[in-house]
């Protein structure tokens, strides 16, 4: 079968796909996309069509398989929608000026809170802040690994209680 004959046959039997696409997707825009993808796949796989077979059944099968594959792909994706009211700030070219005084005060509050921790919690926590791993801190302070982990945990807990968030 020549390309011209196949195109004529395809176009004469393609109108029934539009209602089927709407039935599958329940959305006119998605149905248009599904219809277009079906036509593209049919044209790109023209050599797989055997002359004399039911072209409608062949096109139905292509559309159904595309729909199923898209559905499976979408079900595996985890979408996160941000419904915040700050959408108007996207794509603006405004310069944001940070308040250095406020952030400086916050850092001083945090440093004071760390300094006021009991010594047993302060040493491992400061080493942890400096980038040491738990096992390295355990070696430096000559304490068991579990003890170091729990002390850092309790230091964090105390700091959360002391430092309030704005």
mmCIF file with all atom_site columns, C-alpha atoms in Angstrom:
data_model
loop_
_atom_site.group_PDB
_atom_site.id
_atom_site.type_symbol
_atom_site.label_atom_id
_atom_site.label_alt_id
_atom_site.label_comp_id
_atom_site.label_asym_id
_atom_site.label_entity_id
_atom_site.label_seq_id
_atom_site.pdbx_PDB_ins_code
_atom_site.Cartn_x
_atom_site.Cartn_y
_atom_site.Cartn_z
_atom_site.occupancy
_atom_site.B_iso_or_equiv
_atom_site.pdbx_formal_charge
_atom_site.auth_seq_id
_atom_site.auth_comp_id
_atom_site.auth_asym_id
_atom_site.auth_atom_id
_atom_site.pdbx_PDB_model_num
ATOM 1   C CA . UNK A 1 1   ? 0.000   0.000  0.000  1.00 0.00 ? 1   UNK A CA 1
ATOM 2   C CA . UNK A 1 2   ? 1.413   3.391  -0.970 1.00 0.00 ? 2   UNK A CA 1
ATOM 3   C CA . UNK A 1 3   ? 1.679   6.358  1.380  1.00 0.00 ? 3   UNK A CA 1
ATOM 4   C CA . UNK A 1 4   ? -1.001  8.299  -0.499 1.00 0.00 ? 4   UNK A CA 1
ATOM 5   C CA . UNK A 1 5   ? -3.448  5.385  -0.292 1.00 0.00 ? 5   UNK A CA 1
ATOM 6   C CA . UNK A 1 6   ? -2.708  4.905  3.407  1.00 0.00 ? 6   UNK A CA 1
ATOM 7   C CA . UNK A 1 7   ? -3.175  8.634  4.135  1.00 0.00 ? 7   UNK A CA 1
ATOM 8   C CA . UNK A 1 8   ? -6.520  8.659  2.304  1.00 0.00 ? 8   UNK A CA 1
ATOM 9   C CA . UNK A 1 9   ? -7.656  5.551  4.176  1.00 0.00 ? 9   UNK A CA 1
ATOM 10  C CA . UNK A 1 10  ? -6.480  6.988  7.483  1.00 0.00 ? 10  UNK A CA 1
ATOM 11  C CA . UNK A 1 11  ? -8.194  10.353 7.028  1.00 0.00 ? 11  UNK A CA 1
ATOM 12  C CA . UNK A 1 12  ? -11.456 8.804  5.875  1.00 0.00 ? 12  UNK A CA 1
ATOM 13  C CA . UNK A 1 13  ? -11.594 6.594  8.972  1.00 0.00 ? 13  UNK A CA 1
ATOM 14  C CA . UNK A 1 14  ? -10.265 8.983  11.617 1.00 0.00 ? 14  UNK A CA 1
ATOM 15  C CA . UNK A 1 15  ? -13.395 10.949 12.547 1.00 0.00 ? 15  UNK A CA 1
ATOM 16  C CA . UNK A 1 16  ? -14.736 8.187  14.783 1.00 0.00 ? 16  UNK A CA 1
ATOM 17  C CA . UNK A 1 17  ? -11.651 8.553  17.005 1.00 0.00 ? 17  UNK A CA 1
ATOM 18  C CA . UNK A 1 18  ? -12.626 11.979 18.375 1.00 0.00 ? 18  UNK A CA 1
ATOM 19  C CA . UNK A 1 19  ? -15.686 10.801 20.371 1.00 0.00 ? 19  UNK A CA 1
ATOM 20  C CA . UNK A 1 20  ? -13.727 7.776  21.572 1.00 0.00 ? 20  UNK A CA 1
ATOM 21  C CA . UNK A 1 21  ? -10.930 10.053 22.802 1.00 0.00 ? 21  UNK A CA 1
ATOM 22  C CA . UNK A 1 22  ? -13.436 12.206 24.720 1.00 0.00 ? 22  UNK A CA 1
ATOM 23  C CA . UNK A 1 23  ? -14.946 9.060  26.229 1.00 0.00 ? 23  UNK A CA 1
ATOM 24  C CA . UNK A 1 24  ? -11.527 7.945  27.439 1.00 0.00 ? 24  UNK A CA 1
ATOM 25  C CA . UNK A 1 25  ? -10.190 11.246 28.744 1.00 0.00 ? 25  UNK A CA 1
ATOM 26  C CA . UNK A 1 26  ? -13.379 13.066 29.844 1.00 0.00 ? 26  UNK A CA 1
ATOM 27  C CA . UNK A 1 27  ? -11.638 16.306 28.807 1.00 0.00 ? 27  UNK A CA 1
ATOM 28  C CA . UNK A 1 28  ? -11.741 17.970 25.388 1.00 0.00 ? 28  UNK A CA 1
ATOM 29  C CA . UNK A 1 29  ? -8.148  19.281 25.477 1.00 0.00 ? 29  UNK A CA 1
ATOM 30  C CA . UNK A 1 30  ? -6.747  15.937 26.571 1.00 0.00 ? 30  UNK A CA 1
ATOM 31  C CA . UNK A 1 31  ? -8.906  14.265 23.921 1.00 0.00 ? 31  UNK A CA 1
ATOM 32  C CA . UNK A 1 32  ? -7.392  16.494 21.234 1.00 0.00 ? 32  UNK A CA 1
ATOM 33  C CA . UNK A 1 33  ? -3.904  15.590 22.420 1.00 0.00 ? 33  UNK A CA 1
ATOM 34  C CA . UNK A 1 34  ? -4.777  11.895 22.446 1.00 0.00 ? 34  UNK A CA 1
ATOM 35  C CA . UNK A 1 35  ? -6.276  12.127 18.939 1.00 0.00 ? 35  UNK A CA 1
ATOM 36  C CA . UNK A 1 36  ? -3.201  13.922 17.622 1.00 0.00 ? 36  UNK A CA 1
ATOM 37  C CA . UNK A 1 37  ? -0.833  11.419 19.228 1.00 0.00 ? 37  UNK A CA 1
ATOM 38  C CA . UNK A 1 38  ? -2.864  8.542  17.754 1.00 0.00 ? 38  UNK A CA 1
ATOM 39  C CA . UNK A 1 39  ? -2.692  10.018 14.263 1.00 0.00 ? 39  UNK A CA 1
ATOM 40  C CA . UNK A 1 40  ? 1.037   10.622 14.624 1.00 0.00 ? 40  UNK A CA 1
ATOM 41  C CA . UNK A 1 41  ? 1.672   7.043  15.755 1.00 0.00 ? 41  UNK A CA 1
ATOM 42  C CA . UNK A 1 42  ? -0.490  5.672  12.956 1.00 0.00 ? 42  UNK A CA 1
ATOM 43  C CA . UNK A 1 43  ? 1.447   7.666  10.359 1.00 0.00 ? 43  UNK A CA 1
ATOM 44  C CA . UNK A 1 44  ? 4.825   6.784  11.843 1.00 0.00 ? 44  UNK A CA 1
ATOM 45  C CA . UNK A 1 45  ? 3.920   3.077  11.990 1.00 0.00 ? 45  UNK A CA 1
ATOM 46  C CA . UNK A 1 46  ? 2.351   2.891  8.544  1.00 0.00 ? 46  UNK A CA 1
ATOM 47  C CA . UNK A 1 47  ? 4.527   -0.064 7.567  1.00 0.00 ? 47  UNK A CA 1
ATOM 48  C CA . UNK A 1 48  ? 2.998   -2.135 10.398 1.00 0.00 ? 48  UNK A CA 1
ATOM 49  C CA . UNK A 1 49  ? -0.511  -1.815 8.995  1.00 0.00 ? 49  UNK A CA 1
ATOM 50  C CA . UNK A 1 50  ? -1.486  -4.783 6.845  1.00 0.00 ? 50  UNK A CA 1
ATOM 51  C CA . UNK A 1 51  ? -3.606  -3.863 3.840  1.00 0.00 ? 51  UNK A CA 1
ATOM 52  C CA . UNK A 1 52  ? -7.086  -5.300 4.015  1.00 0.00 ? 52  UNK A CA 1
ATOM 53  C CA . UNK A 1 53  ? -7.313  -5.406 7.806  1.00 0.00 ? 53  UNK A CA 1
ATOM 54  C CA . UNK A 1 54  ? -9.795  -3.319 9.772  1.00 0.00 ? 54  UNK A CA 1
ATOM 55  C CA . UNK A 1 55  ? -8.170  0.122  10.044 1.00 0.00 ? 55  UNK A CA 1
ATOM 56  C CA . UNK A 1 56  ? -10.711 1.290  12.623 1.00 0.00 ? 56  UNK A CA 1
ATOM 57  C CA . UNK A 1 57  ? -9.813  -1.535 14.973 1.00 0.00 ? 57  UNK A CA 1
ATOM 58  C CA . UNK A 1 58  ? -6.124  -0.775 14.390 1.00 0.00 ? 58  UNK A CA 1
ATOM 59  C CA . UNK A 1 59  ? -6.630  2.917  15.235 1.00 0.00 ? 59  UNK A CA 1
ATOM 60  C CA . UNK A 1 60  ? -8.791  2.074  18.272 1.00 0.00 ? 60  UNK A CA 1
ATOM 61  C CA . UNK A 1 61  ? -6.027  -0.178 19.551 1.00 0.00 ? 61  UNK A CA 1
ATOM 62  C CA . UNK A 1 62  ? -3.378  2.514  19.070 1.00 0.00 ? 62  UNK A CA 1
ATOM 63  C CA . UNK A 1 63  ? -5.501  5.107  20.882 1.00 0.00 ? 63  UNK A CA 1
ATOM 64  C CA . UNK A 1 64  ? -6.399  2.773  23.733 1.00 0.00 ? 64  UNK A CA 1
ATOM 65  C CA . UNK A 1 65  ? -2.744  1.785  24.237 1.00 0.00 ? 65  UNK A CA 1
ATOM 66  C CA . UNK A 1 66  ? -1.584  5.410  24.245 1.00 0.00 ? 66  UNK A CA 1
ATOM 67  C CA . UNK A 1 67  ? -4.279  6.292  26.784 1.00 0.00 ? 67  UNK A CA 1
ATOM 68  C CA . UNK A 1 68  ? -3.349  3.371  29.049 1.00 0.00 ? 68  UNK A CA 1
ATOM 69  C CA . UNK A 1 69  ? 0.379   4.174  28.874 1.00 0.00 ? 69  UNK A CA 1
ATOM 70  C CA . UNK A 1 70  ? -0.246  7.850  29.674 1.00 0.00 ? 70  UNK A CA 1
ATOM 71  C CA . UNK A 1 71  ? -2.542  6.907  32.544 1.00 0.00 ? 71  UNK A CA 1
ATOM 72  C CA . UNK A 1 72  ? 0.068   4.580  34.043 1.00 0.00 ? 72  UNK A CA 1
ATOM 73  C CA . UNK A 1 73  ? 2.797   7.202  33.620 1.00 0.00 ? 73  UNK A CA 1
ATOM 74  C CA . UNK A 1 74  ? 0.670   9.861  35.342 1.00 0.00 ? 74  UNK A CA 1
ATOM 75  C CA . UNK A 1 75  ? -0.289  7.555  38.204 1.00 0.00 ? 75  UNK A CA 1
ATOM 76  C CA . UNK A 1 76  ? 3.404   7.021  39.000 1.00 0.00 ? 76  UNK A CA 1
ATOM 77  C CA . UNK A 1 77  ? 4.118   10.754 39.094 1.00 0.00 ? 77  UNK A CA 1
ATOM 78  C CA . UNK A 1 78  ? 3.645   12.620 42.342 1.00 0.00 ? 78  UNK A CA 1
ATOM 79  C CA . UNK A 1 79  ? 2.418   16.128 41.710 1.00 0.00 ? 79  UNK A CA 1
ATOM 80  C CA . UNK A 1 80  ? 2.712   18.903 44.218 1.00 0.00 ? 80  UNK A CA 1
ATOM 81  C CA . UNK A 1 81  ? 0.533   21.949 43.662 1.00 0.00 ? 81  UNK A CA 1
ATOM 82  C CA . UNK A 1 82  ? 1.432   25.273 45.199 1.00 0.00 ? 82  UNK A CA 1
ATOM 83  C CA . UNK A 1 83  ? -1.774  27.207 45.776 1.00 0.00 ? 83  UNK A CA 1
ATOM 84  C CA . UNK A 1 84  ? -0.059  30.114 47.456 1.00 0.00 ? 84  UNK A CA 1
ATOM 85  C CA . UNK A 1 85  ? -1.196  33.660 46.851 1.00 0.00 ? 85  UNK A CA 1
ATOM 86  C CA . UNK A 1 86  ? 2.342   34.791 46.033 1.00 0.00 ? 86  UNK A CA 1
ATOM 87  C CA . UNK A 1 87  ? 2.094   33.795 42.374 1.00 0.00 ? 87  UNK A CA 1
ATOM 88  C CA . UNK A 1 88  ? 2.246   37.419 41.286 1.00 0.00 ? 88  UNK A CA 1
ATOM 89  C CA . UNK A 1 89  ? 5.874   37.566 42.445 1.00 0.00 ? 89  UNK A CA 1
ATOM 90  C CA . UNK A 1 90  ? 6.949   34.959 39.911 1.00 0.00 ? 90  UNK A CA 1
ATOM 91  C CA . UNK A 1 91  ? 8.636   36.345 36.818 1.00 0.00 ? 91  UNK A CA 1
ATOM 92  C CA . UNK A 1 92  ? 8.921   39.852 38.215 1.00 0.00 ? 92  UNK A CA 1
ATOM 93  C CA . UNK A 1 93  ? 12.225  41.569 37.952 1.00 0.00 ? 93  UNK A CA 1
ATOM 94  C CA . UNK A 1 94  ? 12.052  43.394 41.226 1.00 0.00 ? 94  UNK A CA 1
ATOM 95  C CA . UNK A 1 95  ? 15.110  43.494 43.403 1.00 0.00 ? 95  UNK A CA 1
ATOM 96  C CA . UNK A 1 96  ? 14.635  42.063 46.871 1.00 0.00 ? 96  UNK A CA 1
ATOM 97  C CA . UNK A 1 97  ? 16.526  43.830 49.589 1.00 0.00 ? 97  UNK A CA 1
ATOM 98  C CA . UNK A 1 98  ? 17.383  41.772 52.632 1.00 0.00 ? 98  UNK A CA 1
ATOM 99  C CA . UNK A 1 99  ? 17.311  43.198 56.116 1.00 0.00 ? 99  UNK A CA 1
ATOM 100 C CA . UNK A 1 100 ? 20.858  42.602 57.323 1.00 0.00 ? 100 UNK A CA 1
ATOM 101 C CA . UNK A 1 101 ? 20.170  44.063 60.750 1.00 0.00 ? 101 UNK A CA 1
ATOM 102 C CA . UNK A 1 102 ? 17.381  41.610 61.477 1.00 0.00 ? 102 UNK A CA 1
ATOM 103 C CA . UNK A 1 103 ? 19.334  38.604 60.236 1.00 0.00 ? 103 UNK A CA 1
ATOM 104 C CA . UNK A 1 104 ? 22.347  39.752 62.267 1.00 0.00 ? 104 UNK A CA 1
ATOM 105 C CA . UNK A 1 105 ? 20.204  39.864 65.410 1.00 0.00 ? 105 UNK A CA 1
ATOM 106 C CA . UNK A 1 106 ? 18.869  36.372 64.673 1.00 0.00 ? 106 UNK A CA 1
ATOM 107 C CA . UNK A 1 107 ? 22.395  35.002 64.281 1.00 0.00 ? 107 UNK A CA 1
ATOM 108 C CA . UNK A 1 108 ? 23.423  36.601 67.558 1.00 0.00 ? 108 UNK A CA 1
ATOM 109 C CA . UNK A 1 109 ? 20.394  35.040 69.293 1.00 0.00 ? 109 UNK A CA 1
ATOM 110 C CA . UNK A 1 110 ? 21.291  31.627 67.922 1.00 0.00 ? 110 UNK A CA 1
ATOM 111 C CA . UNK A 1 111 ? 24.960  31.971 68.879 1.00 0.00 ? 111 UNK A CA 1
ATOM 112 C CA . UNK A 1 112 ? 23.969  33.047 72.408 1.00 0.00 ? 112 UNK A CA 1
ATOM 113 C CA . UNK A 1 113 ? 21.640  30.070 72.710 1.00 0.00 ? 113 UNK A CA 1
ATOM 114 C CA . UNK A 1 114 ? 24.395  27.692 71.567 1.00 0.00 ? 114 UNK A CA 1
ATOM 115 C CA . UNK A 1 115 ? 26.815  29.317 74.018 1.00 0.00 ? 115 UNK A CA 1
ATOM 116 C CA . UNK A 1 116 ? 24.304  28.854 76.877 1.00 0.00 ? 116 UNK A CA 1
ATOM 117 C CA . UNK A 1 117 ? 23.918  25.116 76.249 1.00 0.00 ? 117 UNK A CA 1
ATOM 118 C CA . UNK A 1 118 ? 25.263  22.890 79.028 1.00 0.00 ? 118 UNK A CA 1
ATOM 119 C CA . UNK A 1 119 ? 28.861  21.828 78.323 1.00 0.00 ? 119 UNK A CA 1
ATOM 120 C CA . UNK A 1 120 ? 27.941  18.186 77.886 1.00 0.00 ? 120 UNK A CA 1
ATOM 121 C CA . UNK A 1 121 ? 25.724  19.119 74.910 1.00 0.00 ? 121 UNK A CA 1
ATOM 122 C CA . UNK A 1 122 ? 27.632  22.151 73.658 1.00 0.00 ? 122 UNK A CA 1
ATOM 123 C CA . UNK A 1 123 ? 30.912  20.405 72.726 1.00 0.00 ? 123 UNK A CA 1
ATOM 124 C CA . UNK A 1 124 ? 29.414  17.722 70.463 1.00 0.00 ? 124 UNK A CA 1
ATOM 125 C CA . UNK A 1 125 ? 26.943  20.184 68.946 1.00 0.00 ? 125 UNK A CA 1
ATOM 126 C CA . UNK A 1 126 ? 29.633  22.726 68.041 1.00 0.00 ? 126 UNK A CA 1
ATOM 127 C CA . UNK A 1 127 ? 31.759  19.978 66.503 1.00 0.00 ? 127 UNK A CA 1
ATOM 128 C CA . UNK A 1 128 ? 28.708  18.864 64.540 1.00 0.00 ? 128 UNK A CA 1
ATOM 129 C CA . UNK A 1 129 ? 28.148  22.442 63.340 1.00 0.00 ? 129 UNK A CA 1
ATOM 130 C CA . UNK A 1 130 ? 31.778  22.568 62.264 1.00 0.00 ? 130 UNK A CA 1
ATOM 131 C CA . UNK A 1 131 ? 31.077  19.691 59.879 1.00 0.00 ? 131 UNK A CA 1
ATOM 132 C CA . UNK A 1 132 ? 32.384  16.674 61.760 1.00 0.00 ? 132 UNK A CA 1
ATOM 133 C CA . UNK A 1 133 ? 30.588  13.363 61.335 1.00 0.00 ? 133 UNK A CA 1
ATOM 134 C CA . UNK A 1 134 ? 29.070  11.584 64.330 1.00 0.00 ? 134 UNK A CA 1
ATOM 135 C CA . UNK A 1 135 ? 31.788  8.933  64.464 1.00 0.00 ? 135 UNK A CA 1
ATOM 136 C CA . UNK A 1 136 ? 34.524  11.595 64.263 1.00 0.00 ? 136 UNK A CA 1
ATOM 137 C CA . UNK A 1 137 ? 32.973  13.488 67.169 1.00 0.00 ? 137 UNK A CA 1
ATOM 138 C CA . UNK A 1 138 ? 32.804  10.237 69.131 1.00 0.00 ? 138 UNK A CA 1
ATOM 139 C CA . UNK A 1 139 ? 36.524  9.671  68.532 1.00 0.00 ? 139 UNK A CA 1
ATOM 140 C CA . UNK A 1 140 ? 37.479  13.255 69.441 1.00 0.00 ? 140 UNK A CA 1
ATOM 141 C CA . UNK A 1 141 ? 35.459  13.271 72.669 1.00 0.00 ? 141 UNK A CA 1
ATOM 142 C CA . UNK A 1 142 ? 36.193  9.596  73.403 1.00 0.00 ? 142 UNK A CA 1
ATOM 143 C CA . UNK A 1 143 ? 32.496  8.815  73.912 1.00 0.00 ? 143 UNK A CA 1
ATOM 144 C CA . UNK A 1 144 ? 30.273  6.085  72.444 1.00 0.00 ? 144 UNK A CA 1
ATOM 145 C CA . UNK A 1 145 ? 28.599  6.896  69.134 1.00 0.00 ? 145 UNK A CA 1
ATOM 146 C CA . UNK A 1 146 ? 25.073  6.534  70.550 1.00 0.00 ? 146 UNK A CA 1
ATOM 147 C CA . UNK A 1 147 ? 25.865  8.984  73.337 1.00 0.00 ? 147 UNK A CA 1
ATOM 148 C CA . UNK A 1 148 ? 27.080  11.588 70.842 1.00 0.00 ? 148 UNK A CA 1
ATOM 149 C CA . UNK A 1 149 ? 23.973  11.172 68.697 1.00 0.00 ? 149 UNK A CA 1
ATOM 150 C CA . UNK A 1 150 ? 21.648  11.582 71.664 1.00 0.00 ? 150 UNK A CA 1
ATOM 151 C CA . UNK A 1 151 ? 23.541  14.628 72.990 1.00 0.00 ? 151 UNK A CA 1
ATOM 152 C CA . UNK A 1 152 ? 23.328  16.359 69.618 1.00 0.00 ? 152 UNK A CA 1
ATOM 153 C CA . UNK A 1 153 ? 19.646  15.468 69.443 1.00 0.00 ? 153 UNK A CA 1
ATOM 154 C CA . UNK A 1 154 ? 18.959  16.942 72.880 1.00 0.00 ? 154 UNK A CA 1
ATOM 155 C CA . UNK A 1 155 ? 21.025  20.042 72.039 1.00 0.00 ? 155 UNK A CA 1
ATOM 156 C CA . UNK A 1 156 ? 18.847  20.615 68.980 1.00 0.00 ? 156 UNK A CA 1
ATOM 157 C CA . UNK A 1 157 ? 15.744  20.131 71.058 1.00 0.00 ? 157 UNK A CA 1
ATOM 158 C CA . UNK A 1 158 ? 16.917  22.702 73.627 1.00 0.00 ? 158 UNK A CA 1
ATOM 159 C CA . UNK A 1 159 ? 17.803  25.181 70.885 1.00 0.00 ? 159 UNK A CA 1
ATOM 160 C CA . UNK A 1 160 ? 14.385  24.818 69.279 1.00 0.00 ? 160 UNK A CA 1
ATOM 161 C CA . UNK A 1 161 ? 12.769  25.613 72.601 1.00 0.00 ? 161 UNK A CA 1
ATOM 162 C CA . UNK A 1 162 ? 15.001  28.666 73.175 1.00 0.00 ? 162 UNK A CA 1
ATOM 163 C CA . UNK A 1 163 ? 15.026  30.221 69.721 1.00 0.00 ? 163 UNK A CA 1
ATOM 164 C CA . UNK A 1 164 ? 11.630  31.323 68.482 1.00 0.00 ? 164 UNK A CA 1
ATOM 165 C CA . UNK A 1 165 ? 10.837  31.619 64.808 1.00 0.00 ? 165 UNK A CA 1
ATOM 166 C CA . UNK A 1 166 ? 9.549   34.831 63.281 1.00 0.00 ? 166 UNK A CA 1
#
